[in-house]
Tab-separated table of C-alpha atoms in Angstrom:
chain	number	residue	atom	x	y	z
A	74	UNK	CA	0.003	0.014	0.004
A	75	UNK	CA	1.500	3.294	-1.086
A	76	UNK	CA	0.836	6.481	0.819
A	77	UNK	CA	1.011	9.879	-0.764
A	78	UNK	CA	3.611	11.488	1.512
A	79	UNK	CA	2.503	14.988	0.550
A	80	UNK	CA	-0.607	14.221	2.662
A	81	UNK	CA	1.545	13.209	5.648
A	82	UNK	CA	3.405	16.481	5.825
A	83	UNK	CA	5.403	19.145	4.125
A	84	UNK	CA	7.247	17.524	1.174
A	85	UNK	CA	10.296	19.785	1.738
A	86	UNK	CA	10.489	18.826	5.388
A	87	UNK	CA	10.089	15.146	4.518
A	88	UNK	CA	12.886	15.476	1.925
A	89	UNK	CA	15.102	17.025	4.610
A	90	UNK	CA	14.170	14.276	7.049
A	91	UNK	CA	14.993	11.457	4.617
A	92	UNK	CA	18.259	13.154	3.693
A	93	UNK	CA	19.304	13.589	7.327
A	94	UNK	CA	18.410	9.992	8.130
A	95	UNK	CA	20.528	8.824	5.137
A	96	UNK	CA	23.453	11.015	6.257
A	97	UNK	CA	23.075	9.715	9.837
A	98	UNK	CA	23.053	6.089	8.666
A	99	UNK	CA	26.205	6.617	6.589
A	100	UNK	CA	28.082	8.447	9.359
A	101	UNK	CA	26.987	5.959	11.996
A	102	UNK	CA	28.226	3.075	9.865
A	103	UNK	CA	31.488	4.860	9.058
A	104	UNK	CA	32.253	5.448	12.730
A	105	UNK	CA	30.079	2.589	14.040
A	106	UNK	CA	29.354	5.117	16.771
A	107	UNK	CA	31.964	3.028	18.500
A	108	UNK	CA	32.911	5.252	21.353
A	109	UNK	CA	36.072	6.917	22.351
A	110	UNK	CA	39.540	5.867	23.456
A	111	UNK	CA	40.905	2.365	22.924
A	112	UNK	CA	37.424	0.827	22.823
A	113	UNK	CA	36.455	2.884	19.818
A	114	UNK	CA	35.215	0.806	16.838
A	115	UNK	CA	36.229	-2.363	18.622
A	116	UNK	CA	32.794	-4.084	18.505
A	117	UNK	CA	30.612	-4.266	15.450
A	118	UNK	CA	26.939	-3.416	15.556
A	119	UNK	CA	25.705	-7.034	15.278
A	120	UNK	CA	27.872	-8.197	18.168
A	121	UNK	CA	26.830	-5.238	20.305
A	122	UNK	CA	23.146	-5.823	19.707
A	123	UNK	CA	23.415	-9.601	20.372
A	124	UNK	CA	25.386	-9.170	23.546
A	125	UNK	CA	23.051	-6.437	24.733
A	126	UNK	CA	19.989	-8.615	24.081
A	127	UNK	CA	21.449	-11.547	26.005
A	128	UNK	CA	22.299	-9.195	28.855
A	129	UNK	CA	18.838	-7.591	29.064
A	130	UNK	CA	16.745	-10.726	28.365
A	131	UNK	CA	18.953	-13.472	29.719
A	132	UNK	CA	19.956	-16.797	28.253
A	133	UNK	CA	17.897	-18.045	25.306
A	134	UNK	CA	17.996	-20.281	22.279
A	135	UNK	CA	18.934	-19.196	18.792
A	136	UNK	CA	15.321	-19.138	17.585
A	137	UNK	CA	14.144	-17.022	20.501
A	138	UNK	CA	17.072	-14.646	20.091
A	139	UNK	CA	16.418	-14.322	16.357
A	140	UNK	CA	12.687	-13.709	16.942
A	141	UNK	CA	13.362	-11.075	19.611
A	142	UNK	CA	15.715	-9.242	17.255
A	143	UNK	CA	13.587	-9.570	14.133
A	144	UNK	CA	16.213	-11.477	12.147
A	145	UNK	CA	16.424	-15.076	10.981
A	146	UNK	CA	18.032	-17.924	12.923
A	147	UNK	CA	20.765	-18.519	10.343
A	148	UNK	CA	21.883	-14.861	10.715
A	149	UNK	CA	22.012	-15.224	14.521
A	150	UNK	CA	23.934	-18.499	14.208
A	151	UNK	CA	26.480	-16.854	11.890
A	152	UNK	CA	26.799	-13.752	14.084
A	153	UNK	CA	27.076	-15.685	17.346
A	154	UNK	CA	29.830	-18.068	16.145
A	155	UNK	CA	32.697	-15.573	16.561
A	156	UNK	CA	31.287	-14.441	19.908
A	157	UNK	CA	31.425	-18.028	21.125
A	158	UNK	CA	34.929	-18.521	19.630
A	159	UNK	CA	36.188	-15.456	21.497
A	160	UNK	CA	34.527	-16.472	24.804
A	161	UNK	CA	32.004	-13.621	24.912
A	162	UNK	CA	29.021	-15.981	24.641
A	163	UNK	CA	28.679	-19.481	26.085
A	164	UNK	CA	26.624	-22.315	24.656
A	165	UNK	CA	24.981	-24.310	27.438
A	166	UNK	CA	22.328	-26.984	27.651
A	167	UNK	CA	18.785	-25.928	28.225
A	168	UNK	CA	17.910	-26.607	31.900
A	169	UNK	CA	14.629	-28.412	30.960
A	170	UNK	CA	15.693	-30.024	27.682
A	171	UNK	CA	19.348	-31.089	27.679
A	172	UNK	CA	19.253	-31.499	23.909
A	173	UNK	CA	18.509	-27.883	23.264
A	174	UNK	CA	21.273	-25.251	23.263
A	175	UNK	CA	20.975	-21.962	25.058
A	176	UNK	CA	23.140	-18.940	24.418
A	177	UNK	CA	24.373	-17.034	27.460
A	178	UNK	CA	26.507	-13.985	27.982
A	179	UNK	CA	29.785	-15.067	29.629
A	180	UNK	CA	31.419	-13.064	32.384
A	181	UNK	CA	34.017	-12.000	29.851
A	182	UNK	CA	31.187	-10.981	27.473
A	183	UNK	CA	29.505	-8.889	30.151
A	184	UNK	CA	32.790	-7.186	30.991
A	185	UNK	CA	33.457	-6.443	27.332
A	186	UNK	CA	29.899	-5.188	26.791
A	187	UNK	CA	30.246	-2.839	29.818
A	188	UNK	CA	33.508	-1.476	28.373
A	189	UNK	CA	31.832	-0.772	25.039
A	190	UNK	CA	28.746	0.717	26.664
A	191	UNK	CA	30.904	3.035	28.751
A	192	UNK	CA	32.888	4.129	25.751
A	193	UNK	CA	29.737	4.706	23.699
A	194	UNK	CA	28.126	6.554	26.590
A	195	UNK	CA	31.179	8.846	26.697
A	196	UNK	CA	30.841	9.464	22.957
A	197	UNK	CA	27.124	10.297	23.314
A	198	UNK	CA	27.996	12.722	26.122
A	199	UNK	CA	30.676	14.338	23.907
A	200	UNK	CA	28.366	14.667	20.880
A	201	UNK	CA	25.560	16.159	22.937
A	202	UNK	CA	27.615	18.127	25.488
A	203	UNK	CA	25.954	21.438	24.568
A	204	UNK	CA	22.440	19.961	24.632
A	205	UNK	CA	20.002	20.507	27.497
A	206	UNK	CA	18.848	17.342	29.291
A	207	UNK	CA	15.376	17.903	27.878
A	208	UNK	CA	16.830	17.955	24.358
A	209	UNK	CA	18.594	14.609	24.939
A	210	UNK	CA	15.359	13.159	26.267
A	211	UNK	CA	13.353	14.461	23.322
A	212	UNK	CA	15.911	13.108	20.867
A	213	UNK	CA	15.895	9.684	22.533
A	214	UNK	CA	12.083	9.626	22.584
A	215	UNK	CA	11.774	10.594	18.911
A	216	UNK	CA	14.556	8.253	17.751
A	217	UNK	CA	12.956	5.382	19.689
A	218	UNK	CA	9.591	6.193	18.116
A	219	UNK	CA	11.182	6.362	14.665
A	220	UNK	CA	12.905	3.000	15.196
A	221	UNK	CA	9.637	1.459	16.368
A	222	UNK	CA	7.890	2.754	13.246
A	223	UNK	CA	10.602	1.213	11.078
A	224	UNK	CA	10.362	-2.086	12.904
A	225	UNK	CA	6.568	-2.118	12.684
A	226	UNK	CA	6.773	-1.506	8.913
A	227	UNK	CA	9.039	-4.521	8.639
A	228	UNK	CA	6.851	-6.638	10.957
A	229	UNK	CA	9.567	-6.874	13.601
A	230	UNK	CA	8.310	-7.405	17.162
A	231	UNK	CA	8.676	-4.399	19.448
A	232	UNK	CA	11.040	-6.002	21.975
A	233	UNK	CA	14.056	-3.736	21.558
A	234	UNK	CA	15.252	-2.709	24.957
A	235	UNK	CA	17.912	-0.137	25.748
A	236	UNK	CA	21.029	-1.291	27.512
A	237	UNK	CA	20.943	-1.522	31.256
A	238	UNK	CA	22.431	1.562	32.861
């Protein structure tokens, strides 16, 4: 179903919005919004999102992890493999069904995730240092709403949770 975007708002403003989103996506990918210091750019987006999900939601199987992130199981399997190899994620047996495998954030993974979160938090503080707290809150609220709208358009469940503080 196609919507005439001129009905939804000012076409010039919508053009500016789509342009700024495109620029943001390019710059975010170029820098990976990786943080500052030695931790900068040291964890890719997929790894960060997987580790964060395991931290916020706890141990889970590949299918549950894939469903909660709105991606397919083969993608999760491929993205988790290096995290297991480097000891950031552990594969354990499901407590109720020993045949099933559960992915769990390892202590090393949690430590690494906290390092990256801290570095990224520092970067966000740096980038918004001249913003008022209300501006940061408004930006977070609008960006969250925008991400939810994108997810809904793709049929992705609304289970994204921000990292624990």
